[in-house]
mmCIF file of C-alpha atoms in Angstrom:
data_model
loop_
_atom_site.group_PDB
_atom_site.id
_atom_site.type_symbol
_atom_site.label_atom_id
_atom_site.label_comp_id
_atom_site.label_asym_id
_atom_site.label_seq_id
_atom_site.Cartn_x
_atom_site.Cartn_y
_atom_site.Cartn_z
ATOM 1 C CA MET A 14 -3.640 -18.192 -5.713
ATOM 2 C CA GLN A 15 -0.153 -16.697 -5.984
ATOM 3 C CA PRO A 16 1.123 -13.141 -6.552
ATOM 4 C CA GLY A 17 2.014 -11.953 -10.020
ATOM 5 C CA PRO A 18 5.683 -11.482 -11.000
ATOM 6 C CA ARG A 19 5.990 -8.014 -9.411
ATOM 7 C CA ASN A 20 3.436 -8.422 -6.598
ATOM 8 C CA LEU A 21 2.164 -4.993 -7.656
ATOM 9 C CA ILE A 22 -1.047 -3.690 -9.189
ATOM 10 C CA THR A 23 0.885 -3.370 -12.456
ATOM 11 C CA ASP A 24 0.788 -7.160 -12.765
ATOM 12 C CA VAL A 25 -2.569 -6.310 -14.337
ATOM 13 C CA ALA A 26 -1.379 -5.882 -17.902
ATOM 14 C CA GLY A 27 -1.702 -2.420 -19.386
ATOM 15 C CA LEU A 28 -1.531 -0.474 -16.105
ATOM 16 C CA ARG A 29 1.273 1.790 -14.929
ATOM 17 C CA VAL A 30 1.814 3.710 -11.670
ATOM 18 C CA GLY A 31 3.710 6.942 -11.144
ATOM 19 C CA ASN A 32 4.828 8.603 -7.905
ATOM 20 C CA ALA A 33 5.912 12.153 -7.134
ATOM 21 C CA ASP A 34 6.628 13.542 -3.678
ATOM 22 C CA ASP A 35 8.469 16.189 -1.688
ATOM 23 C CA THR A 36 10.446 15.289 1.440
ATOM 24 C CA ALA A 37 10.181 18.756 3.021
ATOM 25 C CA LEU A 38 6.458 18.888 2.268
ATOM 26 C CA LYS A 39 6.128 15.327 3.577
ATOM 27 C CA SER A 40 3.440 14.643 1.021
ATOM 28 C CA GLY A 41 2.995 13.477 -2.538
ATOM 29 C CA THR A 42 0.806 12.049 -5.267
ATOM 30 C CA THR A 43 0.343 8.687 -6.990
ATOM 31 C CA VAL A 44 -1.335 8.125 -10.369
ATOM 32 C CA LEU A 45 -2.654 4.962 -12.014
ATOM 33 C CA VAL A 46 -2.811 5.243 -15.804
ATOM 34 C CA GLY A 47 -3.584 2.671 -18.460
ATOM 35 C CA ASP A 48 -2.224 2.095 -21.921
ATOM 36 C CA ALA A 49 -5.859 2.645 -22.909
ATOM 37 C CA PRO A 50 -8.943 3.983 -21.077
ATOM 38 C CA PHE A 51 -10.431 1.570 -18.552
ATOM 39 C CA VAL A 52 -13.767 0.853 -16.911
ATOM 40 C CA ALA A 53 -13.971 2.059 -13.312
ATOM 41 C CA SER A 54 -16.343 2.513 -10.402
ATOM 42 C CA VAL A 55 -15.990 3.465 -6.732
ATOM 43 C CA ASP A 56 -17.323 2.634 -3.273
ATOM 44 C CA VAL A 57 -17.100 5.090 -0.367
ATOM 45 C CA MET A 58 -17.567 3.925 3.229
ATOM 46 C CA GLY A 59 -15.630 6.489 5.262
ATOM 47 C CA GLY A 60 -17.343 9.372 7.014
ATOM 48 C CA ALA A 61 -15.041 12.133 5.727
ATOM 49 C CA PRO A 62 -14.120 11.556 2.064
ATOM 50 C CA GLY A 63 -12.430 14.006 -0.271
ATOM 51 C CA THR A 64 -12.969 13.286 -3.960
ATOM 52 C CA ARG A 65 -12.994 14.620 -7.495
ATOM 53 C CA GLU A 66 -15.226 13.376 -10.346
ATOM 54 C CA THR A 67 -16.326 10.241 -8.502
ATOM 55 C CA GLU A 68 -20.023 10.784 -9.308
ATOM 56 C CA LEU A 69 -19.423 9.876 -12.945
ATOM 57 C CA LEU A 70 -18.212 6.423 -11.815
ATOM 58 C CA ASP A 71 -21.736 5.504 -10.727
ATOM 59 C CA PRO A 72 -22.954 2.716 -13.045
ATOM 60 C CA GLN A 73 -25.900 4.841 -14.199
ATOM 61 C CA ARG A 74 -23.689 7.709 -15.393
ATOM 62 C CA THR A 75 -22.871 8.218 -19.074
ATOM 63 C CA VAL A 76 -19.070 8.092 -19.238
ATOM 64 C CA GLY A 77 -18.043 4.452 -19.683
ATOM 65 C CA GLU A 78 -14.277 4.666 -19.216
ATOM 66 C CA VAL A 79 -11.678 6.899 -17.575
ATOM 67 C CA ASP A 80 -8.104 7.732 -18.491
ATOM 68 C CA ALA A 81 -6.426 7.704 -15.065
ATOM 69 C CA LEU A 82 -7.051 7.674 -11.318
ATOM 70 C CA VAL A 83 -5.203 9.767 -8.745
ATOM 71 C CA LEU A 84 -4.484 9.133 -5.064
ATOM 72 C CA SER A 85 -2.987 12.152 -3.341
ATOM 73 C CA GLY A 86 -1.940 13.661 -0.066
ATOM 74 C CA GLY A 87 -2.728 17.266 0.715
ATOM 75 C CA SER A 88 -6.362 17.084 1.791
ATOM 76 C CA ALA A 89 -8.457 19.500 -0.326
ATOM 77 C CA PHE A 90 -5.297 20.942 -1.866
ATOM 78 C CA GLY A 91 -4.467 17.492 -3.228
ATOM 79 C CA LEU A 92 -7.625 17.517 -5.317
ATOM 80 C CA ASP A 93 -5.651 19.687 -7.734
ATOM 81 C CA ALA A 94 -3.247 16.796 -8.467
ATOM 82 C CA PRO A 95 -5.619 15.320 -11.102
ATOM 83 C CA SER A 96 -5.345 18.652 -12.961
ATOM 84 C CA GLY A 97 -1.651 17.953 -13.542
ATOM 85 C CA VAL A 98 -2.495 14.461 -14.778
ATOM 86 C CA THR A 99 -5.153 15.979 -17.052
ATOM 87 C CA ASP A 100 -2.475 18.269 -18.502
ATOM 88 C CA GLY A 101 -0.251 15.284 -19.247
ATOM 89 C CA LEU A 102 -3.034 13.295 -20.895
ATOM 90 C CA ARG A 103 -4.112 16.292 -22.968
ATOM 91 C CA ALA A 104 -0.547 16.714 -24.210
ATOM 92 C CA GLN A 105 -0.785 13.129 -25.485
ATOM 93 C CA GLY A 106 -4.158 13.754 -27.135
ATOM 94 C CA ARG A 107 -5.925 11.356 -24.767
ATOM 95 C CA GLY A 108 -9.410 11.765 -23.367
ATOM 96 C CA PHE A 109 -13.147 11.609 -23.995
ATOM 97 C CA GLN A 110 -13.787 12.897 -27.490
ATOM 98 C CA LEU A 111 -16.711 15.180 -28.258
ATOM 99 C CA GLY A 112 -16.262 16.541 -31.759
ATOM 100 C CA PRO A 113 -12.956 18.390 -31.847
ATOM 101 C CA ALA A 114 -12.794 18.548 -28.032
ATOM 102 C CA VAL A 115 -10.664 15.989 -26.156
ATOM 103 C CA ILE A 116 -11.405 15.847 -22.417
ATOM 104 C CA PRO A 117 -9.281 13.613 -20.143
ATOM 105 C CA ILE A 118 -11.365 11.986 -17.394
ATOM 106 C CA VAL A 119 -9.330 11.746 -14.164
ATOM 107 C CA PRO A 120 -11.190 11.010 -10.914
ATOM 108 C CA GLY A 121 -9.207 11.312 -7.710
ATOM 109 C CA ALA A 122 -9.270 11.005 -3.930
ATOM 110 C CA ILE A 123 -7.183 12.483 -1.141
ATOM 111 C CA VAL A 124 -5.881 11.734 2.332
ATOM 112 C CA PHE A 125 -5.276 14.284 5.085
ATOM 113 C CA ASP A 126 -1.561 14.708 5.813
ATOM 114 C CA LEU A 127 -1.429 18.409 6.723
ATOM 115 C CA LEU A 128 -0.457 17.831 10.376
ATOM 116 C CA ASN A 129 2.293 15.252 9.895
ATOM 117 C CA GLY A 130 5.425 17.326 10.572
ATOM 118 C CA GLY A 131 6.022 18.498 6.998
ATOM 119 C CA ASP A 132 6.441 22.084 5.819
ATOM 120 C CA LYS A 133 3.040 23.140 4.492
ATOM 121 C CA GLY A 134 3.859 26.854 4.200
ATOM 122 C CA TRP A 135 3.709 27.006 0.410
ATOM 123 C CA ASP A 136 2.633 30.143 -1.501
ATOM 124 C CA GLU A 137 1.318 28.183 -4.486
ATOM 125 C CA ASN A 138 -0.492 24.843 -4.345
ATOM 126 C CA PRO A 139 2.181 22.248 -5.275
ATOM 127 C CA TYR A 140 -0.145 19.351 -6.068
ATOM 128 C CA ARG A 141 -0.867 20.146 -9.720
ATOM 129 C CA THR A 142 2.872 19.980 -10.409
ATOM 130 C CA LEU A 143 3.200 16.781 -8.350
ATOM 131 C CA GLY A 144 0.341 15.257 -10.337
ATOM 132 C CA ARG A 145 2.052 16.016 -13.646
ATOM 133 C CA HIS A 146 5.375 14.626 -12.407
ATOM 134 C CA ALA A 147 3.668 11.454 -11.182
ATOM 135 C CA PHE A 148 2.021 11.015 -14.589
ATOM 136 C CA ASP A 149 5.336 11.533 -16.383
ATOM 137 C CA ASN A 150 6.988 8.958 -14.060
ATOM 138 C CA ALA A 151 4.385 6.234 -14.619
ATOM 139 C CA SER A 152 5.930 2.778 -15.016
ATOM 140 C CA GLU A 153 5.241 -0.885 -14.362
ATOM 141 C CA ASN A 154 7.733 -0.727 -11.483
ATOM 142 C CA PHE A 155 7.360 1.749 -8.643
ATOM 143 C CA LYS A 156 8.401 2.154 -5.010
ATOM 144 C CA LEU A 157 6.282 1.383 -1.950
ATOM 145 C CA GLY A 158 6.270 2.808 1.556
ATOM 146 C CA SER A 159 7.267 6.465 1.948
ATOM 147 C CA HIS A 160 6.769 7.409 -1.695
ATOM 148 C CA GLY A 161 4.106 9.127 -3.762
ATOM 149 C CA ALA A 162 0.831 9.679 -1.940
ATOM 150 C CA GLY A 163 2.188 7.544 0.913
ATOM 151 C CA LYS A 164 5.006 10.007 1.632
ATOM 152 C CA GLY A 165 3.338 11.507 4.690
ATOM 153 C CA ALA A 166 0.856 8.784 5.588
ATOM 154 C CA VAL A 167 0.425 7.864 9.260
ATOM 155 C CA THR A 168 -1.621 5.034 10.807
ATOM 156 C CA GLY A 169 -2.981 4.913 14.348
ATOM 157 C CA ASN A 170 0.348 4.054 15.986
ATOM 158 C CA LEU A 171 2.900 3.702 13.163
ATOM 159 C CA LYS A 172 4.027 5.456 10.027
ATOM 160 C CA GLY A 173 1.903 4.439 7.039
ATOM 161 C CA GLY A 174 2.668 4.601 3.343
ATOM 162 C CA LEU A 175 1.944 3.378 -0.167
ATOM 163 C CA GLY A 176 1.292 -0.347 -0.617
ATOM 164 C CA SER A 177 0.498 -2.754 -3.414
ATOM 165 C CA ALA A 178 -0.052 -6.476 -3.977
ATOM 166 C CA SER A 179 -1.392 -8.848 -6.628
ATOM 167 C CA ILE A 180 -2.914 -12.308 -7.074
ATOM 168 C CA VAL A 181 -3.267 -14.528 -10.136
ATOM 169 C CA LEU A 182 -6.493 -16.547 -9.990
ATOM 170 C CA PRO A 183 -6.766 -20.180 -11.124
ATOM 171 C CA CYS A 184 -8.823 -19.012 -14.119
ATOM 172 C CA GLY A 185 -5.847 -16.915 -15.268
ATOM 173 C CA ALA A 186 -7.238 -13.487 -14.370
ATOM 174 C CA THR A 187 -5.028 -11.136 -12.358
ATOM 175 C CA VAL A 188 -6.180 -8.894 -9.512
ATOM 176 C CA GLY A 189 -4.083 -6.144 -7.932
ATOM 177 C CA ALA A 190 -4.414 -3.477 -5.255
ATOM 178 C CA LEU A 191 -2.822 -0.074 -4.681
ATOM 179 C CA VAL A 192 -3.395 1.729 -1.377
ATOM 180 C CA VAL A 193 -2.451 4.778 0.662
ATOM 181 C CA ALA A 194 -2.638 3.627 4.290
ATOM 182 C CA ASN A 195 -3.355 6.684 6.444
ATOM 183 C CA PRO A 196 -6.128 5.543 8.841
ATOM 184 C CA ILE A 197 -7.106 6.621 12.325
ATOM 185 C CA GLY A 198 -7.055 2.906 13.162
ATOM 186 C CA ASN A 199 -4.183 0.513 13.795
ATOM 187 C CA THR A 200 -2.701 -1.996 11.367
ATOM 188 C CA VAL A 201 -0.995 -4.017 14.118
ATOM 189 C CA THR A 202 -2.057 -5.691 17.362
ATOM 190 C CA PRO A 203 -0.762 -4.500 20.765
ATOM 191 C CA ASN A 204 2.112 -6.968 20.250
ATOM 192 C CA GLY A 205 3.112 -5.261 16.992
ATOM 193 C CA LEU A 206 1.885 -8.030 14.653
ATOM 194 C CA PHE A 207 -0.158 -7.242 11.553
ATOM 195 C CA HIS A 208 -3.910 -7.744 11.578
ATOM 196 C CA ALA A 209 -3.447 -8.825 7.939
ATOM 197 C CA ALA A 210 -0.917 -11.537 8.867
ATOM 198 C CA PRO A 211 -3.253 -14.488 8.101
ATOM 199 C CA PHE A 212 -3.312 -13.389 4.445
ATOM 200 C CA GLU A 213 0.436 -12.849 3.950
ATOM 201 C CA ILE A 214 2.209 -14.600 1.063
ATOM 202 C CA ASP A 215 5.950 -15.335 0.981
ATOM 203 C CA ALA A 216 6.890 -13.045 3.907
ATOM 204 C CA GLU A 217 5.935 -10.003 1.823
ATOM 205 C CA PHE A 218 5.571 -7.888 4.974
ATOM 206 C CA GLY A 219 8.166 -9.469 7.190
ATOM 207 C CA GLY A 220 6.755 -12.934 7.849
ATOM 208 C CA LEU A 221 6.090 -12.000 11.479
ATOM 209 C CA GLY A 222 3.031 -14.245 11.617
ATOM 210 C CA PRO A 223 -0.335 -13.678 13.286
ATOM 211 C CA ASP A 224 -0.632 -12.702 16.929
ATOM 212 C CA PRO A 225 -1.140 -15.908 18.982
ATOM 213 C CA LYS A 226 -2.702 -13.970 21.861
ATOM 214 C CA PRO A 227 -6.394 -13.121 21.659
ATOM 215 C CA HIS A 228 -6.936 -9.493 22.622
ATOM 216 C CA GLY A 229 -10.706 -9.436 22.852
ATOM 217 C CA CYS A 230 -12.466 -6.083 22.709
ATOM 218 C CA LEU A 231 -9.662 -3.806 23.835
ATOM 219 C CA PRO A 232 -10.235 -0.048 24.031
ATOM 220 C CA PHE A 233 -8.989 1.730 20.941
ATOM 221 C CA HIS A 234 -6.168 4.280 21.161
ATOM 222 C CA SER A 235 -4.785 6.254 18.229
ATOM 223 C CA GLU A 236 -1.479 7.921 19.031
ATOM 224 C CA LYS A 237 -1.831 9.644 15.676
ATOM 225 C CA VAL A 238 -4.900 11.534 16.884
ATOM 226 C CA ALA A 239 -3.164 12.441 20.144
ATOM 227 C CA GLN A 240 -0.154 13.845 18.277
ATOM 228 C CA MET A 241 -2.262 15.781 15.787
ATOM 229 C CA MET A 242 -4.421 17.241 18.532
ATOM 230 C CA ALA A 243 -1.233 18.424 20.223
ATOM 231 C CA ILE A 244 -0.177 20.129 16.984
ATOM 232 C CA ALA A 245 -3.623 21.677 16.568
ATOM 233 C CA ALA A 246 -3.841 22.574 20.261
ATOM 234 C CA GLN A 247 -6.750 24.936 19.758
ATOM 235 C CA THR A 248 -9.142 22.071 19.042
ATOM 236 C CA THR A 249 -10.636 19.612 21.512
ATOM 237 C CA THR A 250 -12.095 17.246 18.929
ATOM 238 C CA PRO A 251 -10.146 14.729 16.822
ATOM 239 C CA PRO A 252 -9.312 16.276 13.431
ATOM 240 C CA LEU A 253 -10.773 14.744 10.282
ATOM 241 C CA ALA A 254 -7.201 13.767 9.540
ATOM 242 C CA ASN A 255 -7.159 10.263 8.256
ATOM 243 C CA THR A 256 -8.372 8.072 5.385
ATOM 244 C CA THR A 257 -7.304 4.936 3.526
ATOM 245 C CA ILE A 258 -7.824 5.267 -0.222
ATOM 246 C CA ALA A 259 -7.233 2.425 -2.635
ATOM 247 C CA ILE A 260 -7.586 1.070 -6.140
ATOM 248 C CA VAL A 261 -8.288 -2.575 -6.935
ATOM 249 C CA ALA A 262 -7.855 -3.666 -10.538
ATOM 250 C CA THR A 263 -8.313 -6.715 -12.739
ATOM 251 C CA ASP A 264 -7.753 -7.689 -16.350
ATOM 252 C CA ALA A 265 -11.071 -9.564 -16.287
ATOM 253 C CA THR A 266 -13.788 -7.972 -18.406
ATOM 254 C CA LEU A 267 -16.263 -6.182 -16.125
ATOM 255 C CA THR A 268 -19.035 -3.627 -16.528
ATOM 256 C CA LYS A 269 -19.200 -0.508 -14.366
ATOM 257 C CA ALA A 270 -21.822 -2.223 -12.203
ATOM 258 C CA GLN A 271 -19.552 -5.243 -11.736
ATOM 259 C CA CYS A 272 -16.626 -2.950 -10.880
ATOM 260 C CA LYS A 273 -18.844 -1.354 -8.264
ATOM 261 C CA ARG A 274 -19.514 -4.762 -6.700
ATOM 262 C CA MET A 275 -15.794 -5.612 -6.729
ATOM 263 C CA ALA A 276 -15.095 -2.343 -4.897
ATOM 264 C CA VAL A 277 -17.785 -3.150 -2.316
ATOM 265 C CA MET A 278 -16.292 -6.603 -1.689
ATOM 266 C CA ALA A 279 -12.784 -5.138 -1.464
ATOM 267 C CA GLN A 280 -13.876 -3.026 1.507
ATOM 268 C CA ASP A 281 -13.709 -6.271 3.538
ATOM 269 C CA GLY A 282 -9.957 -6.285 2.990
ATOM 270 C CA LEU A 283 -9.673 -2.834 4.484
ATOM 271 C CA GLY A 284 -11.674 -3.946 7.524
ATOM 272 C CA ARG A 285 -9.475 -7.032 8.009
ATOM 273 C CA ALA A 286 -6.229 -5.027 8.001
ATOM 274 C CA ILE A 287 -7.224 -1.904 9.982
ATOM 275 C CA MET A 288 -9.013 -1.663 13.326
ATOM 276 C CA PRO A 289 -11.209 0.302 13.434
ATOM 277 C CA ALA A 290 -11.988 1.128 9.806
ATOM 278 C CA HIS A 291 -14.636 3.285 8.092
ATOM 279 C CA SER A 292 -14.869 5.657 11.047
ATOM 280 C CA PRO A 293 -16.496 9.113 11.030
ATOM 281 C CA MET A 294 -12.968 10.552 10.896
ATOM 282 C CA ASP A 295 -11.816 8.457 7.903
ATOM 283 C CA GLY A 296 -12.643 9.041 4.251
ATOM 284 C CA ASP A 297 -12.174 5.394 3.276
ATOM 285 C CA LEU A 298 -12.745 4.874 -0.439
ATOM 286 C CA ILE A 299 -11.964 2.160 -3.002
ATOM 287 C CA PHE A 300 -11.858 2.541 -6.776
ATOM 288 C CA ALA A 301 -12.260 -0.616 -8.873
ATOM 289 C CA VAL A 302 -10.826 -0.930 -12.375
ATOM 290 C CA SER A 303 -11.228 -3.378 -15.271
ATOM 291 C CA THR A 304 -8.866 -3.312 -18.239
ATOM 292 C CA SER A 305 -11.174 -5.805 -20.025
ATOM 293 C CA ASN A 306 -8.375 -7.970 -21.394
ATOM 294 C CA CYS A 307 -9.696 -11.438 -20.501
ATOM 295 C CA ALA A 308 -12.963 -13.167 -19.709
ATOM 296 C CA SER A 309 -13.876 -14.206 -16.172
ATOM 297 C CA PRO A 310 -17.474 -14.832 -15.098
ATOM 298 C CA ASP A 311 -16.522 -15.304 -11.428
ATOM 299 C CA LEU A 312 -17.295 -11.888 -9.948
ATOM 300 C CA ALA A 313 -17.423 -13.328 -6.432
ATOM 301 C CA GLY A 314 -13.929 -14.781 -6.847
ATOM 302 C CA LEU A 315 -12.612 -11.478 -8.183
ATOM 303 C CA GLY A 316 -14.081 -9.574 -5.246
ATOM 304 C CA HIS A 317 -12.615 -12.068 -2.784
ATOM 305 C CA ALA A 318 -9.186 -11.746 -4.410
ATOM 306 C CA ALA A 319 -9.458 -7.936 -4.342
ATOM 307 C CA ALA A 320 -10.140 -7.998 -0.590
ATOM 308 C CA MET A 321 -7.166 -10.312 -0.003
ATOM 309 C CA CYS A 322 -4.896 -8.105 -2.113
ATOM 310 C CA LEU A 323 -6.002 -4.967 -0.308
ATOM 311 C CA SER A 324 -5.309 -6.431 3.156
ATOM 312 C CA ARG A 325 -1.816 -7.443 2.048
ATOM 313 C CA ALA A 326 -1.177 -4.098 0.354
ATOM 314 C CA ILE A 327 -2.067 -2.203 3.546
ATOM 315 C CA ALA A 328 0.419 -4.243 5.576
ATOM 316 C CA ARG A 329 3.068 -3.800 2.871
ATOM 317 C CA ALA A 330 2.527 -0.021 2.995
ATOM 318 C CA VAL A 331 3.375 0.017 6.702
ATOM 319 C CA TRP A 332 6.209 -2.526 6.395
ATOM 320 C CA GLU A 333 7.946 -0.588 3.600
ATOM 321 C CA ALA A 334 7.754 2.829 5.321
ATOM 322 C CA THR A 335 11.112 4.445 6.037
ATOM 323 C CA PRO A 336 12.052 7.069 8.671
ATOM 324 C CA GLU A 337 12.500 10.708 7.672
ATOM 325 C CA PRO A 338 13.055 13.975 9.576
ATOM 326 C CA ASN A 339 10.152 15.255 11.712
ATOM 327 C CA ASP A 340 8.126 12.043 11.471
ATOM 328 C CA LEU A 341 5.047 12.073 13.680
ATOM 329 C CA LEU A 342 5.297 8.366 14.574
ATOM 330 C CA PRO A 343 7.923 5.604 14.194
ATOM 331 C CA CYS A 344 8.209 3.059 11.406
ATOM 332 C CA ILE A 345 7.506 -0.563 12.262
ATOM 333 C CA ARG A 346 11.111 -1.525 11.431
ATOM 334 C CA THR A 347 12.788 1.121 13.602
#
């Protein structure tokens, strides 16, 4: 299996991604939109998720397709970003039709980035506007690292960001991943080498290779938590200030139930790239999308590819991060 031509989730034909962010805010929003509505489901394994309209993605729910998905910073405030995307879709006449009513369906999920050194002293919630700008910017090509919803992302010991990767399967189907890496856990070993290194393709996150030294069951330390607790000095418990949220997508034709299974399998990729993952202080969540453009009966192969893509996308998010004023933690390349 090899990456698609862009090594981005938009190698899945018919999908586009838009970013919008604010450097002073140190936060932003990312939207995935299709040329047409797509089938989607979701799997949530983190202990502290923040979501909008994810219940309708359950396979037993009525709505069969959605118009867009949103990943956003801003914690609960970021749940307003899908409203801006809804505005953009409505302006185009897109959405679930019920008689004369047209209702865009836009589920979303958020990460906590309120204690990352950015200016959060706004008078009016900025995320609806960011959501609309991200929708208007949607393209097959988009930037990784400190852009969109990855603008203010922070991992356990390094700056996080927005990542993406793709794989073309031998059967011809394409699988891609899009992720905001903002976990309490670490993406690198104590020697600074990626946990996801065994899955790297073509030096896409530096070609540093896997760590040759076994580290056993080392105690876990998150400098991110230490820094955030210092900012929020009045608390003595780690803030619910994390989360890795992702989308995995394929052009293979899948039902909602099959998308759900692909999302479940993709969680393995998160666990391979971040240690620890799925903690009580993370809201880890994965959407799965099918554009239904080609046949592929190999659901197990699709889920395996989704997990591989997600591991690589997480490492790419950290590798592509760039330094900015008031960063909480350093970038891996600085």
